[in-house]
Amino acid sequence: LALSVMAGDLALYTGPTNAGWISDASCKREANDIIKGVAKSFSTITDFGDKKEADLGAWAKSHTGDKKIDVIVTVSGTMPGSLYPFPNKEPDGSVVEKFVDDGNVLINIADWIGYMSYEGGVRSADNGADGAANIFDIPGLSFGSRNNVMKVNDKGKKYLPSLKDFTDDRPWHVEQFKGTDWDVTTFAEADANNADPAVAVNKKTGGIIAAMIQKAWPDP
């Protein structure tokens, strides 16, 4: 992603995490690395920590329709209810779906995108697979474990030079995006239909959803 040309704002959500996938300490470290790495690429950067879920929802609403490309990174791999109320209470038109449909960017790290929340330190009722399916608006979409040994491809070597081959847990099921509004670019693959990381761009709205290293890895 050419973040330097976006000139919008960045929000990070750092938990509470599903600690078996990424620990709270690692999540905060990753967030700090992101902030340092892109400090000059955004007008403002806000880390909503692990106790400001409602504020993040308000931020997303205020950055929908502002005519800028804004970015949310769920560093924790969890999806707070202020973005997508669990369990699947807003399957269509959630705050995060409207944010992406406005041409903005959502990036997820670690656990299955949109699966659940640990806000308040307690696991929510799961959205399950329907969380991601509803956000992408692709019925039946899944990131379930299949062929998981990811080999970095040519795009990965070019654009993500630090990426190494790894064993995944929640690969993108690339064939499920065929015939939809989404174009998917992969950076490491187990085969043509199983990939991670990957970026999907909506051909109609310009919205972008990326998910990377969706792996149970407490200390990446």
PDB file of C-alpha atoms in Angstrom:
ATOM      1  CA  LEU A   1       0.000   0.000   0.000  1.00  0.00           C
ATOM      2  CA  ALA A   2       1.349   3.424  -0.934  1.00  0.00           C
ATOM      3  CA  LEU A   3       0.506   4.884   2.457  1.00  0.00           C
ATOM      4  CA  SER A   4       2.466   8.080   1.806  1.00  0.00           C
ATOM      5  CA  VAL A   5      -0.081   9.276  -0.761  1.00  0.00           C
ATOM      6  CA  MET A   6      -3.177   8.680   1.358  1.00  0.00           C
ATOM      7  CA  ALA A   7      -3.045  11.898   3.434  1.00  0.00           C
ATOM      8  CA  GLY A   8      -5.778  10.588   5.721  1.00  0.00           C
ATOM      9  CA  ASP A   9      -5.831   9.455   9.340  1.00  0.00           C
ATOM     10  CA  LEU A  10      -4.804   6.175  10.958  1.00  0.00           C
ATOM     11  CA  ALA A  11      -6.475   4.370  13.872  1.00  0.00           C
ATOM     12  CA  LEU A  12      -5.084   1.307  15.622  1.00  0.00           C
ATOM     13  CA  TYR A  13      -6.996  -1.098  17.857  1.00  0.00           C
ATOM     14  CA  THR A  14      -4.780  -3.068  20.217  1.00  0.00           C
ATOM     15  CA  GLY A  15      -7.133  -5.294  22.101  1.00  0.00           C
ATOM     16  CA  PRO A  16      -7.717  -6.888  24.451  1.00  0.00           C
ATOM     17  CA  THR A  17      -6.344  -9.696  22.309  1.00  0.00           C
ATOM     18  CA  ASN A  18      -7.157 -13.362  21.918  1.00  0.00           C
ATOM     19  CA  ALA A  19      -3.884 -14.160  23.659  1.00  0.00           C
ATOM     20  CA  GLY A  20      -3.400 -17.548  22.012  1.00  0.00           C
ATOM     21  CA  TRP A  21      -3.115 -15.714  18.688  1.00  0.00           C
ATOM     22  CA  ILE A  22      -1.181 -12.615  19.720  1.00  0.00           C
ATOM     23  CA  SER A  23      -0.306 -11.580  23.255  1.00  0.00           C
ATOM     24  CA  ASP A  24      -1.186  -8.156  24.607  1.00  0.00           C
ATOM     25  CA  ALA A  25       2.523  -7.298  24.879  1.00  0.00           C
ATOM     26  CA  SER A  26       3.254  -8.365  21.301  1.00  0.00           C
ATOM     27  CA  CYS A  27       0.194  -6.501  20.037  1.00  0.00           C
ATOM     28  CA  LYS A  28       1.381  -3.279  21.644  1.00  0.00           C
ATOM     29  CA  ARG A  29       4.890  -3.819  20.279  1.00  0.00           C
ATOM     30  CA  GLU A  30       3.530  -4.359  16.753  1.00  0.00           C
ATOM     31  CA  ALA A  31       1.378  -1.232  17.070  1.00  0.00           C
ATOM     32  CA  ASN A  32       4.367   0.840  18.145  1.00  0.00           C
ATOM     33  CA  ASP A  33       6.364  -0.486  15.178  1.00  0.00           C
ATOM     34  CA  ILE A  34       3.535   0.502  12.822  1.00  0.00           C
ATOM     35  CA  ILE A  35       3.293   3.986  14.321  1.00  0.00           C
ATOM     36  CA  LYS A  36       7.046   4.548  13.995  1.00  0.00           C
ATOM     37  CA  GLY A  37       7.100   3.200  10.457  1.00  0.00           C
ATOM     38  CA  VAL A  38       4.289   5.355   9.063  1.00  0.00           C
ATOM     39  CA  ALA A  39       4.541   8.428  11.286  1.00  0.00           C
ATOM     40  CA  LYS A  40       4.986  10.751   8.315  1.00  0.00           C
ATOM     41  CA  SER A  41       2.325   9.146   6.143  1.00  0.00           C
ATOM     42  CA  PHE A  42      -0.831  10.262   7.962  1.00  0.00           C
ATOM     43  CA  SER A  43      -2.293  13.511   9.207  1.00  0.00           C
ATOM     44  CA  THR A  44      -3.046  11.951  12.592  1.00  0.00           C
ATOM     45  CA  ILE A  45      -2.395   8.578  14.231  1.00  0.00           C
ATOM     46  CA  THR A  46      -4.522   7.378  17.155  1.00  0.00           C
ATOM     47  CA  ASP A  47      -3.942   4.213  19.178  1.00  0.00           C
ATOM     48  CA  PHE A  48      -7.244   3.321  20.828  1.00  0.00           C
ATOM     49  CA  GLY A  49      -5.546   0.856  23.147  1.00  0.00           C
ATOM     50  CA  ASP A  50      -7.612  -1.803  24.837  1.00  0.00           C
ATOM     51  CA  LYS A  51     -10.244   0.270  26.674  1.00  0.00           C
ATOM     52  CA  LYS A  52     -11.603   2.686  24.061  1.00  0.00           C
ATOM     53  CA  GLU A  53     -13.724   0.509  21.798  1.00  0.00           C
ATOM     54  CA  ALA A  54     -16.590   3.018  21.732  1.00  0.00           C
ATOM     55  CA  ASP A  55     -14.215   5.837  20.799  1.00  0.00           C
ATOM     56  CA  LEU A  56     -12.933   3.803  17.852  1.00  0.00           C
ATOM     57  CA  GLY A  57     -16.481   3.371  16.567  1.00  0.00           C
ATOM     58  CA  ALA A  58     -17.041   7.123  16.807  1.00  0.00           C
ATOM     59  CA  TRP A  59     -13.736   7.691  14.991  1.00  0.00           C
ATOM     60  CA  ALA A  60     -14.789   5.359  12.155  1.00  0.00           C
ATOM     61  CA  LYS A  61     -18.130   7.153  11.793  1.00  0.00           C
ATOM     62  CA  SER A  62     -16.452  10.560  11.689  1.00  0.00           C
ATOM     63  CA  HIS A  63     -14.017   9.309   9.031  1.00  0.00           C
ATOM     64  CA  THR A  64     -16.736   7.923   6.788  1.00  0.00           C
ATOM     65  CA  GLY A  65     -17.585  10.483   4.126  1.00  0.00           C
ATOM     66  CA  ASP A  66     -14.669  12.798   4.860  1.00  0.00           C
ATOM     67  CA  LYS A  67     -13.318  12.447   1.304  1.00  0.00           C
ATOM     68  CA  LYS A  68      -9.972  11.078   2.518  1.00  0.00           C
ATOM     69  CA  ILE A  69      -8.543   7.582   2.548  1.00  0.00           C
ATOM     70  CA  ASP A  70      -8.396   6.621   6.218  1.00  0.00           C
ATOM     71  CA  VAL A  71      -7.057   3.392   7.724  1.00  0.00           C
ATOM     72  CA  ILE A  72      -8.005   1.157  10.659  1.00  0.00           C
ATOM     73  CA  VAL A  73      -5.583  -1.565  11.762  1.00  0.00           C
ATOM     74  CA  THR A  74      -6.966  -4.188  14.136  1.00  0.00           C
ATOM     75  CA  VAL A  75      -3.531  -5.168  15.427  1.00  0.00           C
ATOM     76  CA  SER A  76      -5.139  -7.462  17.998  1.00  0.00           C
ATOM     77  CA  GLY A  77      -7.031  -9.537  15.429  1.00  0.00           C
ATOM     78  CA  THR A  78     -10.221  -8.851  17.385  1.00  0.00           C
ATOM     79  CA  MET A  79     -13.184  -6.811  16.156  1.00  0.00           C
ATOM     80  CA  PRO A  80     -14.720  -4.463  18.745  1.00  0.00           C
ATOM     81  CA  GLY A  81     -18.476  -4.197  18.941  1.00  0.00           C
ATOM     82  CA  SER A  82     -18.422  -0.483  18.132  1.00  0.00           C
ATOM     83  CA  LEU A  83     -17.240  -1.415  14.626  1.00  0.00           C
ATOM     84  CA  TYR A  84     -19.289  -4.601  14.241  1.00  0.00           C
ATOM     85  CA  PRO A  85     -21.724  -5.488  17.059  1.00  0.00           C
ATOM     86  CA  PHE A  86     -21.582  -9.116  18.113  1.00  0.00           C
ATOM     87  CA  PRO A  87     -22.935 -11.639  17.531  1.00  0.00           C
ATOM     88  CA  ASN A  88     -23.707 -10.411  13.993  1.00  0.00           C
ATOM     89  CA  LYS A  89     -26.286  -7.867  15.140  1.00  0.00           C
ATOM     90  CA  GLU A  90     -25.686  -5.694  12.061  1.00  0.00           C
ATOM     91  CA  PRO A  91     -24.966  -8.125   9.233  1.00  0.00           C
ATOM     92  CA  ASP A  92     -25.492  -5.347   6.712  1.00  0.00           C
ATOM     93  CA  GLY A  93     -24.508  -1.716   7.197  1.00  0.00           C
ATOM     94  CA  SER A  94     -22.249  -2.021  10.238  1.00  0.00           C
ATOM     95  CA  VAL A  95     -19.923   0.856  11.069  1.00  0.00           C
ATOM     96  CA  VAL A  96     -16.894  -1.003   9.695  1.00  0.00           C
ATOM     97  CA  GLU A  97     -18.692  -2.040   6.495  1.00  0.00           C
ATOM     98  CA  LYS A  98     -19.767   1.549   5.821  1.00  0.00           C
ATOM     99  CA  PHE A  99     -16.205   2.709   6.549  1.00  0.00           C
ATOM    100  CA  VAL A 100     -14.749   0.308   3.966  1.00  0.00           C
ATOM    101  CA  ASP A 101     -17.534   1.013   1.450  1.00  0.00           C
ATOM    102  CA  ASP A 102     -16.564   4.688   1.654  1.00  0.00           C
ATOM    103  CA  GLY A 103     -13.221   3.804   0.056  1.00  0.00           C
ATOM    104  CA  ASN A 104     -11.245   3.428   3.267  1.00  0.00           C
ATOM    105  CA  VAL A 105      -8.878   0.684   4.429  1.00  0.00           C
ATOM    106  CA  LEU A 106      -9.203  -2.062   7.054  1.00  0.00           C
ATOM    107  CA  ILE A 107      -6.123  -4.144   7.928  1.00  0.00           C
ATOM    108  CA  ASN A 108      -6.322  -7.159  10.238  1.00  0.00           C
ATOM    109  CA  ILE A 109      -3.446  -8.962  11.953  1.00  0.00           C
ATOM    110  CA  ALA A 110      -3.478 -12.338  13.770  1.00  0.00           C
ATOM    111  CA  ASP A 111      -6.897 -13.929  14.442  1.00  0.00           C
ATOM    112  CA  TRP A 112      -9.667 -14.519  11.868  1.00  0.00           C
ATOM    113  CA  ILE A 113     -10.942 -11.152  10.721  1.00  0.00           C
ATOM    114  CA  GLY A 114     -14.207 -10.119  12.383  1.00  0.00           C
ATOM    115  CA  TYR A 115     -14.543 -13.375  14.320  1.00  0.00           C
ATOM    116  CA  MET A 116     -15.049 -12.030  17.838  1.00  0.00           C
ATOM    117  CA  SER A 117     -14.016  -9.535  20.505  1.00  0.00           C
ATOM    118  CA  TYR A 118     -12.326  -9.727  23.896  1.00  0.00           C
ATOM    119  CA  GLU A 119     -13.350  -6.227  24.962  1.00  0.00           C
ATOM    120  CA  GLY A 120     -13.651  -5.961  28.717  1.00  0.00           C
ATOM    121  CA  GLY A 121     -11.291  -8.944  28.965  1.00  0.00           C
ATOM    122  CA  VAL A 122     -14.067 -11.469  28.317  1.00  0.00           C
ATOM    123  CA  ARG A 123     -14.634 -13.292  25.057  1.00  0.00           C
ATOM    124  CA  SER A 124     -17.715 -12.034  23.250  1.00  0.00           C
ATOM    125  CA  ALA A 125     -20.382 -14.147  21.655  1.00  0.00           C
ATOM    126  CA  ASP A 126     -18.672 -15.138  18.408  1.00  0.00           C
ATOM    127  CA  ASN A 127     -19.564 -13.633  15.072  1.00  0.00           C
ATOM    128  CA  GLY A 128     -17.897 -16.719  13.654  1.00  0.00           C
ATOM    129  CA  ALA A 129     -17.316 -16.929   9.926  1.00  0.00           C
ATOM    130  CA  ASP A 130     -20.297 -14.645   9.311  1.00  0.00           C
ATOM    131  CA  GLY A 131     -18.353 -11.641  10.623  1.00  0.00           C
ATOM    132  CA  ALA A 132     -15.934 -11.529   7.692  1.00  0.00           C
ATOM    133  CA  ALA A 133     -18.596 -12.758   5.255  1.00  0.00           C
ATOM    134  CA  ASN A 134     -20.858  -9.848   6.164  1.00  0.00           C
ATOM    135  CA  ILE A 135     -18.102  -7.225   6.118  1.00  0.00           C
ATOM    136  CA  PHE A 136     -17.006  -8.389   2.651  1.00  0.00           C
ATOM    137  CA  ASP A 137     -20.650  -9.018   1.696  1.00  0.00           C
ATOM    138  CA  ILE A 138     -19.755 -12.499   0.400  1.00  0.00           C
ATOM    139  CA  PRO A 139     -22.157 -15.147   1.772  1.00  0.00           C
ATOM    140  CA  GLY A 140     -20.350 -18.239   3.008  1.00  0.00           C
ATOM    141  CA  LEU A 141     -16.894 -16.661   3.010  1.00  0.00           C
ATOM    142  CA  SER A 142     -14.469 -18.556   5.239  1.00  0.00           C
ATOM    143  CA  PHE A 143     -10.905 -18.325   6.503  1.00  0.00           C
ATOM    144  CA  GLY A 144     -10.909 -21.853   7.934  1.00  0.00           C
ATOM    145  CA  SER A 145      -7.744 -23.938   8.105  1.00  0.00           C
ATOM    146  CA  ARG A 146      -6.925 -25.777   4.859  1.00  0.00           C
ATOM    147  CA  ASN A 147      -3.594 -25.871   3.018  1.00  0.00           C
ATOM    148  CA  ASN A 148      -1.488 -23.719   5.313  1.00  0.00           C
ATOM    149  CA  VAL A 149       2.203 -23.825   4.284  1.00  0.00           C
ATOM    150  CA  MET A 150       2.724 -20.384   2.780  1.00  0.00           C
ATOM    151  CA  LYS A 151       5.512 -19.743   0.272  1.00  0.00           C
ATOM    152  CA  VAL A 152       6.356 -16.126  -0.489  1.00  0.00           C
ATOM    153  CA  ASN A 153       5.509 -15.307  -4.120  1.00  0.00           C
ATOM    154  CA  ASP A 154       7.035 -12.721  -6.452  1.00  0.00           C
ATOM    155  CA  LYS A 155       4.774  -9.906  -5.223  1.00  0.00           C
ATOM    156  CA  GLY A 156       5.647 -10.763  -1.640  1.00  0.00           C
ATOM    157  CA  LYS A 157       9.352 -10.627  -2.417  1.00  0.00           C
ATOM    158  CA  LYS A 158       8.917  -7.266  -4.137  1.00  0.00           C
ATOM    159  CA  TYR A 159       6.546  -5.469  -1.781  1.00  0.00           C
ATOM    160  CA  LEU A 160       7.092  -7.258   1.555  1.00  0.00           C
ATOM    161  CA  PRO A 161      10.829  -8.026   1.541  1.00  0.00           C
ATOM    162  CA  SER A 162      10.902  -9.080   5.202  1.00  0.00           C
ATOM    163  CA  LEU A 163       8.191 -11.719   4.663  1.00  0.00           C
ATOM    164  CA  LYS A 164       9.407 -15.310   5.029  1.00  0.00           C
ATOM    165  CA  ASP A 165       7.731 -18.641   4.310  1.00  0.00           C
ATOM    166  CA  PHE A 166       5.526 -19.668   7.246  1.00  0.00           C
ATOM    167  CA  THR A 167       2.788 -22.026   8.360  1.00  0.00           C
ATOM    168  CA  ASP A 168      -0.562 -20.254   8.522  1.00  0.00           C
ATOM    169  CA  ASP A 169      -3.802 -21.018  10.391  1.00  0.00           C
ATOM    170  CA  ARG A 170      -6.467 -18.883   8.683  1.00  0.00           C
ATOM    171  CA  PRO A 171      -5.678 -18.571   4.963  1.00  0.00           C
ATOM    172  CA  TRP A 172      -7.657 -16.542   2.491  1.00  0.00           C
ATOM    173  CA  HIS A 173      -9.838 -18.865   0.394  1.00  0.00           C
ATOM    174  CA  VAL A 174      -9.076 -17.102  -2.846  1.00  0.00           C
ATOM    175  CA  GLU A 175     -11.583 -18.985  -5.002  1.00  0.00           C
ATOM    176  CA  GLN A 176     -14.437 -17.603  -2.892  1.00  0.00           C
ATOM    177  CA  PHE A 177     -13.695 -14.101  -4.218  1.00  0.00           C
ATOM    178  CA  LYS A 178     -14.111 -15.057  -7.874  1.00  0.00           C
ATOM    179  CA  GLY A 179     -17.151 -13.418  -9.448  1.00  0.00           C
ATOM    180  CA  THR A 180     -17.422 -10.867  -6.617  1.00  0.00           C
ATOM    181  CA  ASP A 181     -16.653  -7.142  -6.520  1.00  0.00           C
ATOM    182  CA  TRP A 182     -13.253  -7.852  -4.946  1.00  0.00           C
ATOM    183  CA  ASP A 183      -9.867  -8.155  -6.644  1.00  0.00           C
ATOM    184  CA  VAL A 184      -7.431 -10.098  -4.453  1.00  0.00           C
ATOM    185  CA  THR A 185      -3.656  -9.740  -4.558  1.00  0.00           C
ATOM    186  CA  THR A 186      -1.665 -12.371  -2.667  1.00  0.00           C
ATOM    187  CA  PHE A 187       1.864 -12.170  -1.261  1.00  0.00           C
ATOM    188  CA  ALA A 188       2.373 -15.762  -0.102  1.00  0.00           C
ATOM    189  CA  GLU A 189       0.497 -18.891  -1.159  1.00  0.00           C
ATOM    190  CA  ALA A 190       0.135 -22.546  -0.311  1.00  0.00           C
ATOM    191  CA  ASP A 191      -1.587 -23.024  -3.670  1.00  0.00           C
ATOM    192  CA  ALA A 192      -3.806 -21.007  -6.002  1.00  0.00           C
ATOM    193  CA  ASN A 193      -6.712 -21.006  -3.533  1.00  0.00           C
ATOM    194  CA  ASN A 194      -4.957 -20.585  -0.163  1.00  0.00           C
ATOM    195  CA  ALA A 195      -2.979 -17.446   0.604  1.00  0.00           C
ATOM    196  CA  ASP A 196      -1.800 -15.108   3.361  1.00  0.00           C
ATOM    197  CA  PRO A 197      -1.037 -12.198   3.422  1.00  0.00           C
ATOM    198  CA  ALA A 198      -3.456 -10.804   0.874  1.00  0.00           C
ATOM    199  CA  VAL A 199      -5.167  -7.536  -0.018  1.00  0.00           C
ATOM    200  CA  ALA A 200      -8.656  -7.218  -1.503  1.00  0.00           C
ATOM    201  CA  VAL A 201      -9.745  -4.086  -3.380  1.00  0.00           C
ATOM    202  CA  ASN A 202     -13.419  -3.464  -4.098  1.00  0.00           C
ATOM    203  CA  LYS A 203     -13.803  -2.581  -7.778  1.00  0.00           C
ATOM    204  CA  LYS A 204     -16.982  -0.563  -7.159  1.00  0.00           C
ATOM    205  CA  THR A 205     -16.238   1.333  -3.955  1.00  0.00           C
ATOM    206  CA  GLY A 206     -12.434   1.442  -3.877  1.00  0.00           C
ATOM    207  CA  GLY A 207     -12.511   0.066  -0.332  1.00  0.00           C
ATOM    208  CA  ILE A 208      -9.602  -2.109   0.756  1.00  0.00           C
ATOM    209  CA  ILE A 209      -9.423  -4.987   3.235  1.00  0.00           C
ATOM    210  CA  ALA A 210      -6.108  -6.670   4.032  1.00  0.00           C
ATOM    211  CA  ALA A 211      -5.350  -9.486   6.431  1.00  0.00           C
ATOM    212  CA  MET A 212      -1.920 -10.791   7.265  1.00  0.00           C
ATOM    213  CA  ILE A 213      -0.323 -13.572   9.278  1.00  0.00           C
ATOM    214  CA  GLN A 214      -3.645 -14.902  10.556  1.00  0.00           C
ATOM    215  CA  LYS A 215      -1.774 -17.378  12.698  1.00  0.00           C
ATOM    216  CA  ALA A 216      -1.899 -18.500  16.333  1.00  0.00           C
ATOM    217  CA  TRP A 217       1.438 -16.933  17.228  1.00  0.00           C
ATOM    218  CA  PRO A 218       1.435 -15.272  20.667  1.00  0.00           C
ATOM    219  CA  ASP A 219       4.883 -13.703  20.221  1.00  0.00           C
ATOM    220  CA  PRO A 220       5.423 -13.020  16.510  1.00  0.00           C
TER     221      PRO A 220
END
